[in-house]
PDB file of C-alpha atoms in Angstrom:
ATOM      1  CA  MET A  23      82.501  76.577 -22.110  1.00  0.00           C
ATOM      2  CA  PRO A  24      81.665  80.077 -20.906  1.00  0.00           C
ATOM      3  CA  ARG A  25      84.010  82.941 -22.006  1.00  0.00           C
ATOM      4  CA  LYS A  26      85.923  84.562 -19.508  1.00  0.00           C
ATOM      5  CA  ARG A  27      85.020  88.027 -18.961  1.00  0.00           C
ATOM      6  CA  ARG A  28      87.780  90.472 -20.307  1.00  0.00           C
ATOM      7  CA  LYS A  29      89.245  92.726 -17.556  1.00  0.00           C
ATOM      8  CA  THR A  30      88.664  96.442 -17.831  1.00  0.00           C
ATOM      9  CA  ARG A  31      90.693  99.090 -17.205  1.00  0.00           C
ATOM     10  CA  THR A  32      89.190  99.848 -13.597  1.00  0.00           C
ATOM     11  CA  ASP A  33      89.660  96.139 -12.662  1.00  0.00           C
ATOM     12  CA  LYS A  34      93.373  96.255 -13.557  1.00  0.00           C
ATOM     13  CA  SER A  35      93.584  99.621 -11.589  1.00  0.00           C
ATOM     14  CA  ILE A  36      92.034  98.125  -8.527  1.00  0.00           C
ATOM     15  CA  GLU A  37      94.260  94.855  -8.730  1.00  0.00           C
ATOM     16  CA  LYS A  38      97.229  97.014  -8.913  1.00  0.00           C
ATOM     17  CA  TYR A  39      96.592  97.903  -5.312  1.00  0.00           C
ATOM     18  CA  ASN A  40      94.853  94.841  -4.156  1.00  0.00           C
ATOM     19  CA  VAL A  41      96.648  92.732  -1.529  1.00  0.00           C
ATOM     20  CA  GLY A  42      94.925  89.563  -0.599  1.00  0.00           C
ATOM     21  CA  LEU A  43      91.366  91.409  -1.129  1.00  0.00           C
ATOM     22  CA  PRO A  44      88.666  90.876  -3.928  1.00  0.00           C
ATOM     23  CA  ALA A  45      88.419  93.887  -6.287  1.00  0.00           C
ATOM     24  CA  PRO A  46      85.012  94.726  -5.300  1.00  0.00           C
ATOM     25  CA  LYS A  47      85.948  94.956  -1.454  1.00  0.00           C
ATOM     26  CA  VAL A  48      88.641  97.325  -2.703  1.00  0.00           C
ATOM     27  CA  GLY A  49      86.103  99.483  -4.545  1.00  0.00           C
ATOM     28  CA  LEU A  50      83.776  99.226  -1.535  1.00  0.00           C
ATOM     29  CA  ILE A  51      86.540 100.660   0.956  1.00  0.00           C
ATOM     30  CA  THR A  52      87.204 103.533  -1.654  1.00  0.00           C
ATOM     31  CA  ALA A  53      83.573 104.328  -1.925  1.00  0.00           C
ATOM     32  CA  PHE A  54      83.497 104.666   2.027  1.00  0.00           C
ATOM     33  CA  PHE A  55      86.552 106.674   2.022  1.00  0.00           C
ATOM     34  CA  PHE A  56      84.937 109.084  -0.143  1.00  0.00           C
ATOM     35  CA  ILE A  57      81.797 109.214   1.872  1.00  0.00           C
ATOM     36  CA  SER A  58      83.675 109.463   5.185  1.00  0.00           C
ATOM     37  CA  GLY A  59      85.900 112.530   3.512  1.00  0.00           C
ATOM     38  CA  ALA A  60      82.367 114.013   3.039  1.00  0.00           C
ATOM     39  CA  THR A  61      81.033 113.578   6.446  1.00  0.00           C
ATOM     40  CA  SER A  62      84.279 114.792   8.104  1.00  0.00           C
ATOM     41  CA  LEU A  63      84.196 118.230   6.360  1.00  0.00           C
ATOM     42  CA  ALA A  64      80.304 118.303   6.967  1.00  0.00           C
ATOM     43  CA  LEU A  65      81.239 118.019  10.541  1.00  0.00           C
ATOM     44  CA  GLU A  66      83.721 120.542  10.297  1.00  0.00           C
ATOM     45  CA  VAL A  67      81.478 123.159   8.778  1.00  0.00           C
ATOM     46  CA  ALA A  68      78.779 122.514  11.150  1.00  0.00           C
ATOM     47  CA  TRP A  69      81.258 122.752  14.274  1.00  0.00           C
ATOM     48  CA  SER A  70      82.684 126.015  12.841  1.00  0.00           C
ATOM     49  CA  LYS A  71      79.250 127.573  12.985  1.00  0.00           C
ATOM     50  CA  GLU A  72      78.190 126.196  16.255  1.00  0.00           C
ATOM     51  CA  LEU A  73      81.595 127.442  17.856  1.00  0.00           C
ATOM     52  CA  SER A  74      80.874 130.865  16.112  1.00  0.00           C
ATOM     53  CA  TYR A  75      78.019 131.308  18.410  1.00  0.00           C
ATOM     54  CA  LEU A  76      80.204 130.193  21.364  1.00  0.00           C
ATOM     55  CA  LEU A  77      83.484 132.191  20.292  1.00  0.00           C
ATOM     56  CA  GLY A  78      82.481 134.888  18.222  1.00  0.00           C
ATOM     57  CA  VAL A  79      82.851 135.598  14.641  1.00  0.00           C
ATOM     58  CA  ASP A  80      86.393 137.385  14.873  1.00  0.00           C
ATOM     59  CA  ILE A  81      89.567 136.344  13.161  1.00  0.00           C
ATOM     60  CA  TYR A  82      90.831 134.959  16.086  1.00  0.00           C
ATOM     61  CA  ALA A  83      88.014 132.693  16.618  1.00  0.00           C
ATOM     62  CA  ALA A  84      88.006 131.392  13.240  1.00  0.00           C
ATOM     63  CA  THR A  85      91.915 130.862  13.455  1.00  0.00           C
ATOM     64  CA  THR A  86      91.199 128.829  16.630  1.00  0.00           C
ATOM     65  CA  VAL A  87      88.802 126.332  15.184  1.00  0.00           C
ATOM     66  CA  VAL A  88      90.819 125.943  12.027  1.00  0.00           C
ATOM     67  CA  THR A  89      94.008 125.372  13.712  1.00  0.00           C
ATOM     68  CA  ALA A  90      92.390 122.968  16.220  1.00  0.00           C
ATOM     69  CA  PHE A  91      90.918 120.992  13.302  1.00  0.00           C
ATOM     70  CA  MET A  92      94.111 120.732  11.443  1.00  0.00           C
ATOM     71  CA  ALA A  93      96.317 119.936  14.465  1.00  0.00           C
ATOM     72  CA  GLY A  94      94.064 117.031  15.448  1.00  0.00           C
ATOM     73  CA  LEU A  95      94.310 115.548  11.899  1.00  0.00           C
ATOM     74  CA  GLY A  96      98.054 115.800  12.134  1.00  0.00           C
ATOM     75  CA  LEU A  97      98.049 114.248  15.400  1.00  0.00           C
ATOM     76  CA  GLY A  98      95.959 111.458  14.297  1.00  0.00           C
ATOM     77  CA  ALA A  99      98.175 110.741  11.354  1.00  0.00           C
ATOM     78  CA  LEU A 100     101.235 110.717  13.392  1.00  0.00           C
ATOM     79  CA  VAL A 101      99.729 108.412  15.809  1.00  0.00           C
ATOM     80  CA  ALA A 102      98.660 105.934  13.208  1.00  0.00           C
ATOM     81  CA  ALA A 103     101.943 106.141  11.275  1.00  0.00           C
ATOM     82  CA  ARG A 104     104.096 105.428  14.500  1.00  0.00           C
ATOM     83  CA  PHE A 105     101.603 102.923  15.912  1.00  0.00           C
ATOM     84  CA  PHE A 106     101.301 100.687  12.728  1.00  0.00           C
ATOM     85  CA  ARG A 107     104.999 100.990  11.831  1.00  0.00           C
ATOM     86  CA  ARG A 108     105.275  97.968  14.321  1.00  0.00           C
ATOM     87  CA  VAL A 109     101.929  96.467  13.895  1.00  0.00           C
ATOM     88  CA  ARG A 110     100.181  95.425  10.680  1.00  0.00           C
ATOM     89  CA  ALA A 111      97.035  97.562  10.346  1.00  0.00           C
ATOM     90  CA  SER A 112      93.694  95.696   9.795  1.00  0.00           C
ATOM     91  CA  ILE A 113      90.938  97.134   7.643  1.00  0.00           C
ATOM     92  CA  ARG A 114      88.601  96.643  10.730  1.00  0.00           C
ATOM     93  CA  VAL A 115      90.439  99.213  12.512  1.00  0.00           C
ATOM     94  CA  TYR A 116      89.043 101.621   9.950  1.00  0.00           C
ATOM     95  CA  GLY A 117      85.634 100.454  10.834  1.00  0.00           C
ATOM     96  CA  LEU A 118      86.124 100.923  14.592  1.00  0.00           C
ATOM     97  CA  LEU A 119      87.474 104.495  13.896  1.00  0.00           C
ATOM     98  CA  GLN A 120      84.384 105.213  11.954  1.00  0.00           C
ATOM     99  CA  LEU A 121      82.138 103.917  14.704  1.00  0.00           C
ATOM    100  CA  THR A 122      83.780 106.344  17.314  1.00  0.00           C
ATOM    101  CA  ILE A 123      84.000 109.346  15.036  1.00  0.00           C
ATOM    102  CA  GLY A 124      80.140 108.783  14.177  1.00  0.00           C
ATOM    103  CA  ALA A 125      79.506 108.599  18.070  1.00  0.00           C
ATOM    104  CA  CYS A 126      81.278 111.743  18.510  1.00  0.00           C
ATOM    105  CA  GLY A 127      79.424 113.592  15.632  1.00  0.00           C
ATOM    106  CA  MET A 128      76.016 112.639  17.131  1.00  0.00           C
ATOM    107  CA  LEU A 129      76.944 113.976  20.388  1.00  0.00           C
ATOM    108  CA  SER A 130      79.140 117.026  19.389  1.00  0.00           C
ATOM    109  CA  ILE A 131      76.546 119.818  19.475  1.00  0.00           C
ATOM    110  CA  PRO A 132      75.125 119.131  22.920  1.00  0.00           C
ATOM    111  CA  LEU A 133      78.875 118.638  24.040  1.00  0.00           C
ATOM    112  CA  PHE A 134      79.788 122.088  22.646  1.00  0.00           C
ATOM    113  CA  ARG A 135      76.866 123.770  24.303  1.00  0.00           C
ATOM    114  CA  SER A 136      77.593 122.359  27.527  1.00  0.00           C
ATOM    115  CA  THR A 137      80.911 124.366  27.598  1.00  0.00           C
ATOM    116  CA  GLN A 138      79.113 127.631  27.581  1.00  0.00           C
ATOM    117  CA  PRO A 139      79.347 128.448  31.317  1.00  0.00           C
ATOM    118  CA  LEU A 140      83.297 127.779  31.360  1.00  0.00           C
ATOM    119  CA  LEU A 141      83.338 130.096  28.146  1.00  0.00           C
ATOM    120  CA  SER A 142      81.445 132.770  29.910  1.00  0.00           C
ATOM    121  CA  ILE A 143      84.057 132.359  32.892  1.00  0.00           C
ATOM    122  CA  LEU A 144      86.971 132.960  30.434  1.00  0.00           C
ATOM    123  CA  TYR A 145      84.979 136.093  28.985  1.00  0.00           C
ATOM    124  CA  ALA A 146      84.279 137.557  32.213  1.00  0.00           C
ATOM    125  CA  HIS A 147      87.834 137.075  33.898  1.00  0.00           C
ATOM    126  CA  LEU A 148      90.333 137.232  31.289  1.00  0.00           C
ATOM    127  CA  ASN A 149      91.147 140.307  28.663  1.00  0.00           C
ATOM    128  CA  TYR A 150      89.443 139.524  25.459  1.00  0.00           C
ATOM    129  CA  ASP A 151      92.528 140.603  23.456  1.00  0.00           C
ATOM    130  CA  GLY A 152      95.094 139.066  25.622  1.00  0.00           C
ATOM    131  CA  GLY A 153      97.277 136.258  24.892  1.00  0.00           C
ATOM    132  CA  LEU A 154      96.420 134.382  27.933  1.00  0.00           C
ATOM    133  CA  PHE A 155      92.582 134.293  26.947  1.00  0.00           C
ATOM    134  CA  LEU A 156      93.448 133.395  23.291  1.00  0.00           C
ATOM    135  CA  VAL A 157      95.631 130.385  24.759  1.00  0.00           C
ATOM    136  CA  ALA A 158      92.857 129.406  26.986  1.00  0.00           C
ATOM    137  CA  ARG A 159      89.915 129.400  24.345  1.00  0.00           C
ATOM    138  CA  PHE A 160      92.294 127.351  21.928  1.00  0.00           C
ATOM    139  CA  VAL A 161      92.723 124.627  24.698  1.00  0.00           C
ATOM    140  CA  VAL A 162      89.030 124.513  25.194  1.00  0.00           C
ATOM    141  CA  VAL A 163      88.068 124.317  21.613  1.00  0.00           C
ATOM    142  CA  PHE A 164      91.178 121.602  20.872  1.00  0.00           C
ATOM    143  CA  GLY A 165      89.816 119.615  24.188  1.00  0.00           C
ATOM    144  CA  LEU A 166      86.365 119.629  22.407  1.00  0.00           C
ATOM    145  CA  MET A 167      87.381 118.658  19.054  1.00  0.00           C
ATOM    146  CA  LEU A 168      90.597 116.253  19.913  1.00  0.00           C
ATOM    147  CA  LEU A 169      89.011 112.764  19.792  1.00  0.00           C
ATOM    148  CA  PRO A 170      86.910 112.764  16.717  1.00  0.00           C
ATOM    149  CA  VAL A 171      89.543 114.825  14.577  1.00  0.00           C
ATOM    150  CA  THR A 172      92.323 112.694  15.647  1.00  0.00           C
ATOM    151  CA  LEU A 173      90.710 109.855  14.658  1.00  0.00           C
ATOM    152  CA  MET A 174      89.814 111.347  11.225  1.00  0.00           C
ATOM    153  CA  GLY A 175      93.447 111.769  10.791  1.00  0.00           C
ATOM    154  CA  MET A 176      94.436 108.186  11.707  1.00  0.00           C
ATOM    155  CA  THR A 177      91.869 106.980   8.748  1.00  0.00           C
ATOM    156  CA  LEU A 178      94.159 107.506   5.765  1.00  0.00           C
ATOM    157  CA  PRO A 179      97.513 105.837   7.369  1.00  0.00           C
ATOM    158  CA  VAL A 180      95.214 102.829   8.616  1.00  0.00           C
ATOM    159  CA  VAL A 181      93.594 102.222   5.324  1.00  0.00           C
ATOM    160  CA  VAL A 182      96.605 102.784   3.365  1.00  0.00           C
ATOM    161  CA  GLY A 183      98.567 100.359   5.659  1.00  0.00           C
ATOM    162  CA  ALA A 184      96.039  97.832   5.605  1.00  0.00           C
ATOM    163  CA  LEU A 185      95.580  97.693   1.745  1.00  0.00           C
ATOM    164  CA  ALA A 186      99.303  97.804   0.841  1.00  0.00           C
ATOM    165  CA  GLY A 187     100.651  95.469   3.609  1.00  0.00           C
ATOM    166  CA  GLU A 188     104.446  94.812   3.186  1.00  0.00           C
ATOM    167  CA  ARG A 189     104.475  95.858  -0.129  1.00  0.00           C
ATOM    168  CA  ARG A 190     106.240  99.366   0.548  1.00  0.00           C
ATOM    169  CA  PRO A 191     106.445 100.370  -3.198  1.00  0.00           C
ATOM    170  CA  GLN A 192     102.514 100.535  -3.385  1.00  0.00           C
ATOM    171  CA  PHE A 193     102.284 102.845  -0.556  1.00  0.00           C
ATOM    172  CA  ALA A 194     102.972 106.215  -2.320  1.00  0.00           C
ATOM    173  CA  SER A 195     100.670 105.361  -5.075  1.00  0.00           C
ATOM    174  CA  LEU A 196      97.860 104.011  -2.891  1.00  0.00           C
ATOM    175  CA  ALA A 197      98.003 107.042  -0.423  1.00  0.00           C
ATOM    176  CA  GLY A 198      97.947 109.434  -3.370  1.00  0.00           C
ATOM    177  CA  ARG A 199      94.775 108.034  -4.681  1.00  0.00           C
ATOM    178  CA  LEU A 200      93.011 107.223  -1.542  1.00  0.00           C
ATOM    179  CA  TYR A 201      93.868 110.854  -0.378  1.00  0.00           C
ATOM    180  CA  GLY A 202      92.507 112.188  -3.781  1.00  0.00           C
ATOM    181  CA  VAL A 203      89.240 110.298  -3.223  1.00  0.00           C
ATOM    182  CA  ASN A 204      88.809 111.589   0.415  1.00  0.00           C
ATOM    183  CA  THR A 205      89.545 115.023  -0.728  1.00  0.00           C
ATOM    184  CA  LEU A 206      86.987 115.091  -3.566  1.00  0.00           C
ATOM    185  CA  GLY A 207      84.448 113.903  -0.664  1.00  0.00           C
ATOM    186  CA  ALA A 208      85.507 116.679   1.547  1.00  0.00           C
ATOM    187  CA  VAL A 209      84.807 119.028  -1.328  1.00  0.00           C
ATOM    188  CA  SER A 210      81.433 117.318  -1.700  1.00  0.00           C
ATOM    189  CA  GLY A 211      80.681 117.376   2.165  1.00  0.00           C
ATOM    190  CA  THR A 212      81.525 120.988   2.628  1.00  0.00           C
ATOM    191  CA  LEU A 213      79.135 122.078  -0.125  1.00  0.00           C
ATOM    192  CA  LEU A 214      76.482 119.792   1.086  1.00  0.00           C
ATOM    193  CA  ALA A 215      76.770 120.955   4.594  1.00  0.00           C
ATOM    194  CA  GLY A 216      77.088 124.591   3.783  1.00  0.00           C
ATOM    195  CA  PHE A 217      74.516 125.035   1.250  1.00  0.00           C
ATOM    196  CA  LEU A 218      71.866 122.234   2.037  1.00  0.00           C
ATOM    197  CA  LEU A 219      72.208 120.335   5.384  1.00  0.00           C
ATOM    198  CA  VAL A 220      72.898 123.300   7.852  1.00  0.00           C
ATOM    199  CA  PRO A 221      70.426 125.871   6.415  1.00  0.00           C
ATOM    200  CA  LYS A 222      67.656 123.179   5.685  1.00  0.00           C
ATOM    201  CA  MET A 223      68.161 121.024   8.831  1.00  0.00           C
ATOM    202  CA  GLY A 224      70.182 123.069  11.628  1.00  0.00           C
ATOM    203  CA  LEU A 225      73.255 122.366  13.225  1.00  0.00           C
ATOM    204  CA  LEU A 226      71.962 119.734  15.474  1.00  0.00           C
ATOM    205  CA  ARG A 227      70.316 117.462  12.978  1.00  0.00           C
ATOM    206  CA  THR A 228      73.181 117.738  10.646  1.00  0.00           C
ATOM    207  CA  CYS A 229      75.702 116.719  12.961  1.00  0.00           C
ATOM    208  CA  VAL A 230      73.282 113.686  14.118  1.00  0.00           C
ATOM    209  CA  LEU A 231      72.804 112.606  10.465  1.00  0.00           C
ATOM    210  CA  THR A 232      76.440 112.897   9.462  1.00  0.00           C
ATOM    211  CA  GLY A 233      77.331 110.905  12.657  1.00  0.00           C
ATOM    212  CA  MET A 234      74.881 108.200  11.730  1.00  0.00           C
ATOM    213  CA  VAL A 235      76.417 107.858   8.337  1.00  0.00           C
ATOM    214  CA  ASP A 236      79.947 107.572   9.811  1.00  0.00           C
ATOM    215  CA  PHE A 237      78.388 104.997  12.321  1.00  0.00           C
ATOM    216  CA  LEU A 238      76.888 103.200   9.317  1.00  0.00           C
ATOM    217  CA  ILE A 239      80.033 103.029   7.481  1.00  0.00           C
ATOM    218  CA  GLY A 240      81.723 101.513  10.641  1.00  0.00           C
ATOM    219  CA  ILE A 241      79.178  98.826  10.791  1.00  0.00           C
ATOM    220  CA  ALA A 242      79.303  98.103   7.101  1.00  0.00           C
ATOM    221  CA  VAL A 243      83.334  97.542   7.209  1.00  0.00           C
ATOM    222  CA  LEU A 244      83.101  95.444  10.163  1.00  0.00           C
ATOM    223  CA  LEU A 245      80.481  93.196   8.394  1.00  0.00           C
ATOM    224  CA  ALA A 246      82.380  93.346   5.055  1.00  0.00           C
ATOM    225  CA  PHE A 247      85.567  92.162   6.678  1.00  0.00           C
ATOM    226  CA  ARG A 248      84.865  89.822   9.368  1.00  0.00           C
ATOM    227  CA  ARG A 249      87.954  88.000   8.641  1.00  0.00           C
ATOM    228  CA  ARG A 250      91.322  89.628   8.292  1.00  0.00           C
ATOM    229  CA  PRO A 251      92.392  89.216   5.002  1.00  0.00           C
ATOM    230  CA  THR A 252      95.870  87.160   4.427  1.00  0.00           C
ATOM    231  CA  LEU A 253      98.530  88.190   1.857  1.00  0.00           C
ATOM    232  CA  LYS A 254      98.981  86.055  -1.124  1.00  0.00           C
TER     233      LYS A 254
END
């Protein structure tokens, strides 16, 4: 009779957060979450560089980009938390989010560059240092980044809700673990984009490549989780 494999510490750690999912699939989602953290910040680095050509490199332009990015992340988390408070999240929703983020990433640079005539009008008719100009510029940038960044903000609540299910005590530990993994991915993506991808490939190719990675993650999630897992 074959001997049963002894569980490792990693297996036990994964099973602690597993709700109706095989341990390999929980590990797969964790790996995808690391990669999506990297792609999100790689896009943010590329977008910041591209928008610096359109908005300038002063403190107001940099603040506009960072504020729009963080506001979108917060909005996405709020929307997901409120919606999935009533409806059980499915891990397939994460796949759909990644598909849309990937599409936005691939199209982002041409979209940003198409707004140059509008920004030129703002420069020509509004005082550069005036409050109205700063508000108008923020509205334009926030509108450009709204969809992909809001979807990025939705990913953590969706994945935590799908994996933890109805077991409320697991939410805090699981959210902290996934947030940590996502943050490590974000650090990796920032370094990779800033020191390798953008200098070697340029902004357009960096965003297309990063968007393709997000798109492939979405496809992989949808294929791996064709059936919605049931609680045991």
